[in-house]
Amino acid sequence: MTTTALWATVLAASLACFALKLGGHLIPRSWLASERVSRVTTLVTVALLVSLVVVQGFADGRTLTVDARVPALAVAALALALRAPFILVVVLAAATAAGLRAAGWG
Amino acid sequence: MNVLPRNPAARAAVRQGVSVSVATGLYGVSFGALSVAAGVGLGPTMALSLLMFSGGSQFALIGVIGAAGTPVAAIATATLLGLRNTLYGAVVSPLLQVRGWRRIAAAQVTIDESTAVAVAQPEPAASRIGFWVTGIGVYVLWNAFVLLGALAGDALGDPRAWGLDAAAAAAFLALVWPRLAPRRAQLVAGLAVAATAVLIPFVPPGIPVLAAAAVAIVVGLVAPAVPDDAPASPHAAAADQPENETDRESVR
């Protein structure tokens, strides 16, 4: 991506994200009272985040791989099941992947 | 020096907001480092953090760019991920009662964390102060630590050696974790995993995430309303959570 395209992408996406935030502050509450609208929004958030876990945890370009990120995600899931705070979950995952790579795997 | 307000509920909201701000802000280091590593320079990285200011969207955008995705895929992914902020805005707007430039500022800091803290408070005054402390606190610390991460990125070398790619995956997992309780959410999560994994080898980066979102939209539109699957509005989700749970919700 050229520098110009990169800046255009950054600014367009930022503008869109701000418009979405401001839109929420400006629309009448009654519009969102619909059970269906809030259900779709909730499910889309879940799907996006889960999909990002897969992409960030298993994709290497267009290839699916199993490397140090996978045990790190397992450690993160265990920490979440044990109700660890957000920052600890992230640190444990990073430490697991870093440790495995330092040991020469993944 | 005691700068906390006298009202006990407001004091609790301030403390909660500060702890969430610190936890979330620190995480900005990994965004800064990953963004620079993905080939997004210091300038665009800071522009993203200051202007877009929505962690999920920021990570998604640099993920698509780093994987050589198209600008359209990058913009679409980041925008879709920012859609929930619209819902948050509609929820916090009546609590804040602001107009003019304050409304612009409130919109910019309307994110997972500020919304979660705001709706978790027992009274409107505490909600207001909780929203602003969290929103401004995360904004300042997040951007400061993104800058630090972006500058230290080169010195740190390959972020993979530090496990920062795994940290980003874990952050998304931690963000979605509290949302997975309803059975319908679990169903959608399973379908999203399948759709993403199947599509990754065949389509450009960014598209699998959009496909997962499309699956969720279809399920949300066609599925009948069921009582045990009440929509996890920020109100409902945050209201039931004790203070330390808010940190876990802290996912933008």
CSV table of C-alpha atoms in Angstrom, one decimal:
chain,number,residue,atom,x,y,z
A,1,MET,CA,0.0,0.0,0.0
A,2,THR,CA,1.4,3.4,-0.9
A,3,THR,CA,1.8,6.1,1.7
A,4,THR,CA,-1.1,8.1,0.2
A,5,ALA,CA,-3.4,5.0,0.1
A,6,LEU,CA,-2.4,4.2,3.7
A,7,TRP,CA,-3.2,7.8,4.9
A,8,ALA,CA,-6.5,7.7,2.9
A,9,THR,CA,-7.4,4.4,4.5
A,10,VAL,CA,-6.5,5.6,8.0
A,11,LEU,CA,-8.5,8.8,7.7
A,12,ALA,CA,-11.5,7.3,6.0
A,13,ALA,CA,-11.8,4.5,8.5
A,14,SER,CA,-11.3,7.0,11.4
A,15,LEU,CA,-14.0,9.3,10.0
A,16,ALA,CA,-16.4,6.3,9.6
A,17,CYS,CA,-15.7,5.2,13.2
A,18,PHE,CA,-16.3,8.7,14.6
A,19,ALA,CA,-19.5,9.0,12.6
A,20,LEU,CA,-20.8,5.8,14.1
A,21,LYS,CA,-20.1,7.0,17.6
A,22,LEU,CA,-21.7,10.4,17.0
A,23,GLY,CA,-24.6,8.8,15.3
A,24,GLY,CA,-25.4,6.8,18.4
A,25,HIS,CA,-25.5,10.0,20.5
A,26,LEU,CA,-27.8,11.7,17.9
A,27,ILE,CA,-30.4,9.0,17.2
A,28,PRO,CA,-33.6,8.8,19.2
A,29,ARG,CA,-33.6,6.0,21.7
A,30,SER,CA,-36.8,4.7,20.4
A,31,TRP,CA,-35.0,3.6,17.2
A,32,LEU,CA,-32.9,1.2,19.2
A,33,ALA,CA,-35.7,-0.1,21.3
A,34,SER,CA,-36.2,-2.8,18.7
A,35,GLU,CA,-35.2,-6.1,20.2
A,36,ARG,CA,-34.1,-7.3,16.9
A,37,VAL,CA,-31.7,-4.4,16.3
A,38,SER,CA,-30.0,-4.9,19.6
A,39,ARG,CA,-29.8,-8.7,19.1
A,40,VAL,CA,-28.1,-8.3,15.7
A,41,THR,CA,-25.7,-5.7,17.2
A,42,THR,CA,-24.8,-8.0,20.0
A,43,LEU,CA,-24.3,-11.0,17.8
A,44,VAL,CA,-22.2,-9.1,15.2
A,45,THR,CA,-19.9,-8.0,18.0
A,46,VAL,CA,-19.4,-11.6,19.1
A,47,ALA,CA,-18.8,-12.9,15.6
A,48,LEU,CA,-16.3,-10.1,14.8
A,49,LEU,CA,-14.3,-10.7,17.9
A,50,VAL,CA,-14.3,-14.5,17.6
A,51,SER,CA,-13.3,-14.2,14.0
A,52,LEU,CA,-10.4,-11.9,15.0
A,53,VAL,CA,-9.3,-14.4,17.5
A,54,VAL,CA,-9.0,-17.0,14.7
A,55,VAL,CA,-7.3,-14.6,12.3
A,56,GLN,CA,-4.9,-13.3,14.9
A,57,GLY,CA,-4.3,-16.7,16.5
A,58,PHE,CA,-4.1,-19.1,13.5
A,59,ALA,CA,-3.5,-17.2,10.3
A,60,ASP,CA,-0.2,-16.6,8.7
A,61,GLY,CA,-1.1,-14.5,5.6
A,62,ARG,CA,-3.6,-16.9,3.8
A,63,THR,CA,-2.3,-20.0,5.6
A,64,LEU,CA,-3.7,-21.6,8.7
A,65,THR,CA,-0.9,-22.5,11.1
A,66,VAL,CA,-0.3,-23.8,14.6
A,67,ASP,CA,2.5,-22.0,16.3
A,68,ALA,CA,3.3,-20.5,19.7
A,69,ARG,CA,0.1,-18.4,19.5
A,70,VAL,CA,-2.0,-21.5,20.0
A,71,PRO,CA,-0.7,-22.6,23.4
A,72,ALA,CA,-0.7,-18.9,24.3
A,73,LEU,CA,-4.4,-18.7,23.5
A,74,ALA,CA,-5.0,-21.9,25.6
A,75,VAL,CA,-3.3,-20.2,28.6
A,76,ALA,CA,-5.4,-17.1,28.0
A,77,ALA,CA,-8.6,-19.2,28.0
A,78,LEU,CA,-7.6,-20.9,31.2
A,79,ALA,CA,-6.8,-17.6,32.8
A,80,LEU,CA,-10.2,-16.2,31.7
A,81,ALA,CA,-11.9,-19.3,33.1
A,82,LEU,CA,-10.2,-18.6,36.4
A,83,ARG,CA,-11.5,-15.0,36.2
A,84,ALA,CA,-8.1,-13.3,35.8
A,85,PRO,CA,-8.2,-9.6,35.0
A,86,PHE,CA,-7.9,-8.5,31.4
A,87,ILE,CA,-4.3,-7.2,31.6
A,88,LEU,CA,-3.1,-10.5,33.3
A,89,VAL,CA,-4.7,-12.5,30.5
A,90,VAL,CA,-2.9,-10.5,27.8
A,91,VAL,CA,0.5,-10.6,29.7
A,92,LEU,CA,0.3,-14.4,30.3
A,93,ALA,CA,-0.5,-15.0,26.6
A,94,ALA,CA,2.5,-12.9,25.5
A,95,ALA,CA,4.8,-14.5,28.0
A,96,THR,CA,3.7,-18.0,26.9
A,97,ALA,CA,4.4,-17.3,23.2
A,98,ALA,CA,7.6,-15.4,23.9
A,99,GLY,CA,8.8,-18.2,26.1
A,100,LEU,CA,8.1,-20.9,23.6
A,101,ARG,CA,9.8,-19.0,20.8
A,102,ALA,CA,12.8,-18.3,23.0
A,103,ALA,CA,12.9,-22.1,23.5
A,104,GLY,CA,13.0,-22.5,19.7
A,105,TRP,CA,9.4,-23.6,19.0
A,106,GLY,CA,6.7,-21.8,17.0
B,1,MET,CA,-4.3,15.6,48.4
B,2,ASN,CA,-7.7,14.3,48.0
B,3,VAL,CA,-9.2,15.0,44.6
B,4,LEU,CA,-12.0,12.4,44.8
B,5,PRO,CA,-15.5,13.7,45.0
B,6,ARG,CA,-17.4,13.5,48.3
B,7,ASN,CA,-20.3,11.4,47.1
B,8,PRO,CA,-19.4,7.8,47.8
B,9,ALA,CA,-20.9,6.5,44.5
B,10,ALA,CA,-19.0,9.1,42.5
B,11,ARG,CA,-15.8,8.2,44.3
B,12,ALA,CA,-16.3,4.5,43.4
B,13,ALA,CA,-16.9,5.5,39.8
B,14,VAL,CA,-13.7,7.5,39.7
B,15,ARG,CA,-11.7,4.7,41.2
B,16,GLN,CA,-13.2,2.2,38.8
B,17,GLY,CA,-12.6,4.5,35.9
B,18,VAL,CA,-8.9,5.0,36.8
B,19,SER,CA,-8.2,1.3,37.2
B,20,VAL,CA,-9.8,0.5,33.9
B,21,SER,CA,-7.9,3.4,32.2
B,22,VAL,CA,-4.5,2.1,33.4
B,23,ALA,CA,-5.2,-1.5,32.4
B,24,THR,CA,-6.4,-0.5,29.0
B,25,GLY,CA,-3.9,2.2,28.5
B,26,LEU,CA,-0.9,-0.1,29.1
B,27,TYR,CA,-2.2,-2.3,26.3
B,28,GLY,CA,-1.6,0.5,23.9
B,29,VAL,CA,2.1,-0.5,23.9
B,30,SER,CA,1.3,-3.6,21.9
B,31,PHE,CA,-0.9,-1.7,19.4
B,32,GLY,CA,1.9,0.8,18.8
B,33,ALA,CA,4.5,-1.9,18.3
B,34,LEU,CA,2.3,-4.1,16.2
B,35,SER,CA,1.2,-1.2,14.0
B,36,VAL,CA,4.7,-0.1,13.2
B,37,ALA,CA,5.6,-3.8,12.6
B,38,ALA,CA,2.7,-4.1,10.2
B,39,GLY,CA,4.2,-1.3,8.1
B,40,VAL,CA,2.0,1.5,9.3
B,41,GLY,CA,4.4,4.3,10.1
B,42,LEU,CA,4.5,6.4,13.2
B,43,GLY,CA,2.3,9.2,11.8
B,44,PRO,CA,-0.5,7.0,10.6
B,45,THR,CA,-0.3,4.9,13.8
B,46,MET,CA,-0.8,8.0,16.0
B,47,ALA,CA,-3.5,9.3,13.6
B,48,LEU,CA,-5.4,6.0,14.1
B,49,SER,CA,-5.1,6.1,17.8
B,50,LEU,CA,-6.1,9.7,18.2
B,51,LEU,CA,-8.8,9.9,15.6
B,52,MET,CA,-10.2,6.4,15.4
B,53,PHE,CA,-9.7,5.6,19.1
B,54,SER,CA,-11.4,2.2,19.2
B,55,GLY,CA,-9.1,-0.6,19.9
B,56,GLY,CA,-10.9,-3.4,18.1
B,57,SER,CA,-11.2,-1.3,14.9
B,58,GLN,CA,-7.5,-0.2,15.2
B,59,PHE,CA,-6.2,-3.7,15.5
B,60,ALA,CA,-8.4,-4.9,12.7
B,61,LEU,CA,-7.3,-2.2,10.4
B,62,ILE,CA,-3.6,-2.8,10.9
B,63,GLY,CA,-4.2,-6.5,10.7
B,64,VAL,CA,-5.7,-6.2,7.2
B,65,ILE,CA,-2.9,-3.8,6.1
B,66,GLY,CA,-0.2,-6.0,7.6
B,67,ALA,CA,-1.6,-8.9,5.7
B,68,ALA,CA,-1.5,-6.9,2.4
B,69,GLY,CA,-5.3,-6.5,2.3
B,70,THR,CA,-7.0,-3.9,0.2
B,71,PRO,CA,-8.0,-0.4,1.6
B,72,VAL,CA,-11.6,-1.2,1.1
B,73,ALA,CA,-11.3,-4.4,3.2
B,74,ALA,CA,-9.4,-2.5,5.9
B,75,ILE,CA,-12.0,0.3,6.1
B,76,ALA,CA,-14.9,-2.0,6.0
B,77,THR,CA,-13.6,-4.3,8.8
B,78,ALA,CA,-12.7,-1.4,11.0
B,79,THR,CA,-16.1,0.3,10.4
B,80,LEU,CA,-18.1,-2.9,11.1
B,81,LEU,CA,-16.2,-3.3,14.4
B,82,GLY,CA,-17.0,0.2,15.3
B,83,LEU,CA,-20.7,-0.4,14.8
B,84,ARG,CA,-21.3,-1.3,18.5
B,85,ASN,CA,-20.1,2.1,19.5
B,86,THR,CA,-23.3,3.4,17.9
B,87,LEU,CA,-25.3,1.3,20.3
B,88,TYR,CA,-23.1,2.5,23.2
B,89,GLY,CA,-23.7,6.2,22.2
B,90,ALA,CA,-27.4,5.7,22.2
B,91,VAL,CA,-27.2,4.2,25.7
B,92,VAL,CA,-24.9,6.8,27.4
B,93,SER,CA,-26.3,9.8,25.6
B,94,PRO,CA,-29.4,10.1,27.9
B,95,LEU,CA,-27.1,9.7,31.0
B,96,LEU,CA,-24.8,12.5,29.9
B,97,GLN,CA,-27.2,15.1,28.7
B,98,VAL,CA,-24.6,17.1,26.8
B,99,ARG,CA,-24.7,19.4,23.8
B,100,GLY,CA,-22.4,21.2,21.4
B,101,TRP,CA,-18.6,20.4,21.6
B,102,ARG,CA,-19.1,18.3,24.7
B,103,ARG,CA,-21.3,16.0,22.7
B,104,ILE,CA,-18.5,15.7,20.1
B,105,ALA,CA,-16.0,14.9,22.9
B,106,ALA,CA,-18.4,12.4,24.5
B,107,ALA,CA,-18.9,10.7,21.1
B,108,GLN,CA,-15.1,10.3,20.6
B,109,VAL,CA,-14.6,8.7,24.0
B,110,THR,CA,-17.7,6.4,23.6
B,111,ILE,CA,-16.0,3.0,23.8
B,112,ASP,CA,-16.5,-0.3,25.6
B,113,GLU,CA,-14.7,0.8,28.7
B,114,SER,CA,-16.4,4.2,29.3
B,115,THR,CA,-19.8,2.7,28.5
B,116,ALA,CA,-19.3,-0.2,30.8
B,117,VAL,CA,-18.3,2.0,33.7
B,118,ALA,CA,-21.0,4.5,33.1
B,119,VAL,CA,-23.9,2.0,33.0
B,120,ALA,CA,-22.6,0.0,36.0
B,121,GLN,CA,-23.1,3.0,38.4
B,122,PRO,CA,-26.1,3.2,40.7
B,123,GLU,CA,-27.0,6.9,40.1
B,124,PRO,CA,-26.8,9.3,37.1
B,125,ALA,CA,-24.2,11.6,38.7
B,126,ALA,CA,-21.8,8.6,39.2
B,127,SER,CA,-22.5,7.4,35.7
B,128,ARG,CA,-21.5,10.8,34.3
B,129,ILE,CA,-18.3,11.1,36.2
B,130,GLY,CA,-17.5,7.4,35.6
B,131,PHE,CA,-18.0,7.9,31.8
B,132,TRP,CA,-15.8,11.0,31.6
B,133,VAL,CA,-13.0,9.7,33.9
B,134,THR,CA,-12.8,6.4,32.0
B,135,GLY,CA,-13.2,8.0,28.6
B,136,ILE,CA,-10.6,10.7,29.1
B,137,GLY,CA,-8.4,8.4,31.1
B,138,VAL,CA,-8.2,5.8,28.5
B,139,TYR,CA,-7.8,8.4,25.7
B,140,VAL,CA,-4.8,10.0,27.3
B,141,LEU,CA,-3.1,6.8,28.5
B,142,TRP,CA,-3.9,4.7,25.4
B,143,ASN,CA,-2.4,7.3,23.1
B,144,ALA,CA,0.6,7.8,25.3
B,145,PHE,CA,1.4,4.1,25.4
B,146,VAL,CA,0.7,3.7,21.7
B,147,LEU,CA,3.3,6.4,21.1
B,148,LEU,CA,5.7,4.6,23.4
B,149,GLY,CA,5.1,1.2,21.7
B,150,ALA,CA,5.5,2.8,18.2
B,151,LEU,CA,8.8,4.4,19.2
B,152,ALA,CA,10.1,1.4,21.0
B,153,GLY,CA,8.9,-0.9,18.3
B,154,ASP,CA,12.2,-0.7,16.3
B,155,ALA,CA,14.2,-1.1,19.5
B,156,LEU,CA,12.1,-4.1,20.5
B,157,GLY,CA,12.8,-5.9,17.2
B,158,ASP,CA,10.3,-8.5,16.0
B,159,PRO,CA,7.1,-8.2,18.1
B,160,ARG,CA,6.6,-11.9,17.7
B,161,ALA,CA,9.6,-12.6,19.8
B,162,TRP,CA,7.8,-10.8,22.6
B,163,GLY,CA,4.6,-12.6,22.0
B,164,LEU,CA,2.8,-9.5,21.0
B,165,ASP,CA,0.9,-11.3,18.2
B,166,ALA,CA,-0.4,-13.8,20.8
B,167,ALA,CA,-1.2,-10.9,23.1
B,168,ALA,CA,-3.5,-9.3,20.5
B,169,ALA,CA,-5.2,-12.7,19.9
B,170,ALA,CA,-5.7,-13.1,23.7
B,171,ALA,CA,-7.0,-9.5,24.0
B,172,PHE,CA,-9.8,-10.3,21.4
B,173,LEU,CA,-10.5,-13.5,23.3
B,174,ALA,CA,-10.7,-11.6,26.6
B,175,LEU,CA,-13.1,-9.1,25.0
B,176,VAL,CA,-15.4,-11.7,23.6
B,177,TRP,CA,-15.3,-14.0,26.7
B,178,PRO,CA,-17.9,-12.3,28.8
B,179,ARG,CA,-20.2,-12.1,25.8
B,180,LEU,CA,-20.3,-15.8,25.2
B,181,ALA,CA,-22.7,-16.8,28.0
B,182,PRO,CA,-26.0,-16.9,26.0
B,183,ARG,CA,-26.5,-20.0,23.9
B,184,ARG,CA,-27.2,-18.1,20.8
B,185,ALA,CA,-23.9,-16.2,21.2
B,186,GLN,CA,-22.1,-19.6,21.4
B,187,LEU,CA,-23.8,-20.7,18.3
B,188,VAL,CA,-22.8,-17.6,16.4
B,189,ALA,CA,-19.3,-17.9,17.8
B,190,GLY,CA,-19.0,-21.5,16.5
B,191,LEU,CA,-20.3,-20.4,13.0
B,192,ALA,CA,-17.9,-17.5,13.0
B,193,VAL,CA,-14.9,-19.7,13.8
B,194,ALA,CA,-15.9,-22.1,11.0
B,195,ALA,CA,-16.6,-19.4,8.4
B,196,THR,CA,-13.3,-17.6,9.2
B,197,ALA,CA,-11.2,-20.8,9.2
B,198,VAL,CA,-12.7,-22.0,5.9
B,199,LEU,CA,-12.3,-18.7,4.1
B,200,ILE,CA,-8.8,-17.6,5.2
B,201,PRO,CA,-7.0,-19.7,2.5
B,202,PHE,CA,-9.3,-18.5,-0.3
B,203,VAL,CA,-10.1,-14.9,0.1
B,204,PRO,CA,-8.1,-11.7,0.8
B,205,PRO,CA,-7.4,-10.8,4.4
B,206,GLY,CA,-10.2,-8.9,6.1
B,207,ILE,CA,-12.9,-10.7,4.1
B,208,PRO,CA,-13.2,-13.7,6.5
B,209,VAL,CA,-14.1,-11.3,9.4
B,210,LEU,CA,-16.7,-9.6,7.3
B,211,ALA,CA,-18.2,-13.0,6.4
B,212,ALA,CA,-18.4,-13.9,10.1
B,213,ALA,CA,-20.3,-10.7,10.7
B,214,ALA,CA,-22.7,-11.5,7.9
B,215,VAL,CA,-23.4,-14.8,9.4
B,216,ALA,CA,-24.2,-13.1,12.7
B,217,ILE,CA,-26.5,-10.6,11.0
B,218,VAL,CA,-28.4,-13.5,9.3
B,219,VAL,CA,-28.7,-15.4,12.6
B,220,GLY,CA,-29.8,-12.3,14.4
B,221,LEU,CA,-32.5,-11.5,11.8
B,222,VAL,CA,-34.0,-14.9,11.3
B,223,ALA,CA,-33.7,-16.4,14.8
B,224,PRO,CA,-36.9,-16.0,16.9
B,225,ALA,CA,-36.8,-14.0,20.1
B,226,VAL,CA,-36.2,-16.3,23.1
B,227,PRO,CA,-36.4,-15.2,26.8
B,228,ASP,CA,-33.1,-16.8,27.9
B,229,ASP,CA,-31.3,-14.9,25.3
B,230,ALA,CA,-32.0,-11.3,26.3
B,231,PRO,CA,-29.8,-9.0,24.3
B,232,ALA,CA,-26.6,-8.3,26.3
B,233,SER,CA,-27.0,-4.5,26.3
B,234,PRO,CA,-24.2,-2.7,28.1
B,235,HIS,CA,-26.7,-2.0,30.8
B,236,ALA,CA,-27.6,-5.6,31.4
B,237,ALA,CA,-24.0,-6.8,31.0
B,238,ALA,CA,-22.3,-4.3,33.2
B,239,ALA,CA,-25.0,-4.0,35.9
B,240,ASP,CA,-24.5,-7.5,37.1
B,241,GLN,CA,-20.8,-7.3,37.3
B,242,PRO,CA,-18.7,-6.6,40.4
B,243,GLU,CA,-16.0,-4.0,40.1
B,244,ASN,CA,-13.1,-6.2,39.1
B,245,GLU,CA,-15.2,-7.7,36.3
B,246,THR,CA,-15.2,-4.3,34.6
B,247,ASP,CA,-11.5,-4.7,33.8
B,248,ARG,CA,-12.3,-7.8,32.0
B,249,GLU,CA,-15.0,-6.0,30.0
B,250,SER,CA,-12.4,-3.6,29.0
B,251,VAL,CA,-12.2,-4.5,25.5
B,252,ARG,CA,-12.7,-2.0,22.8
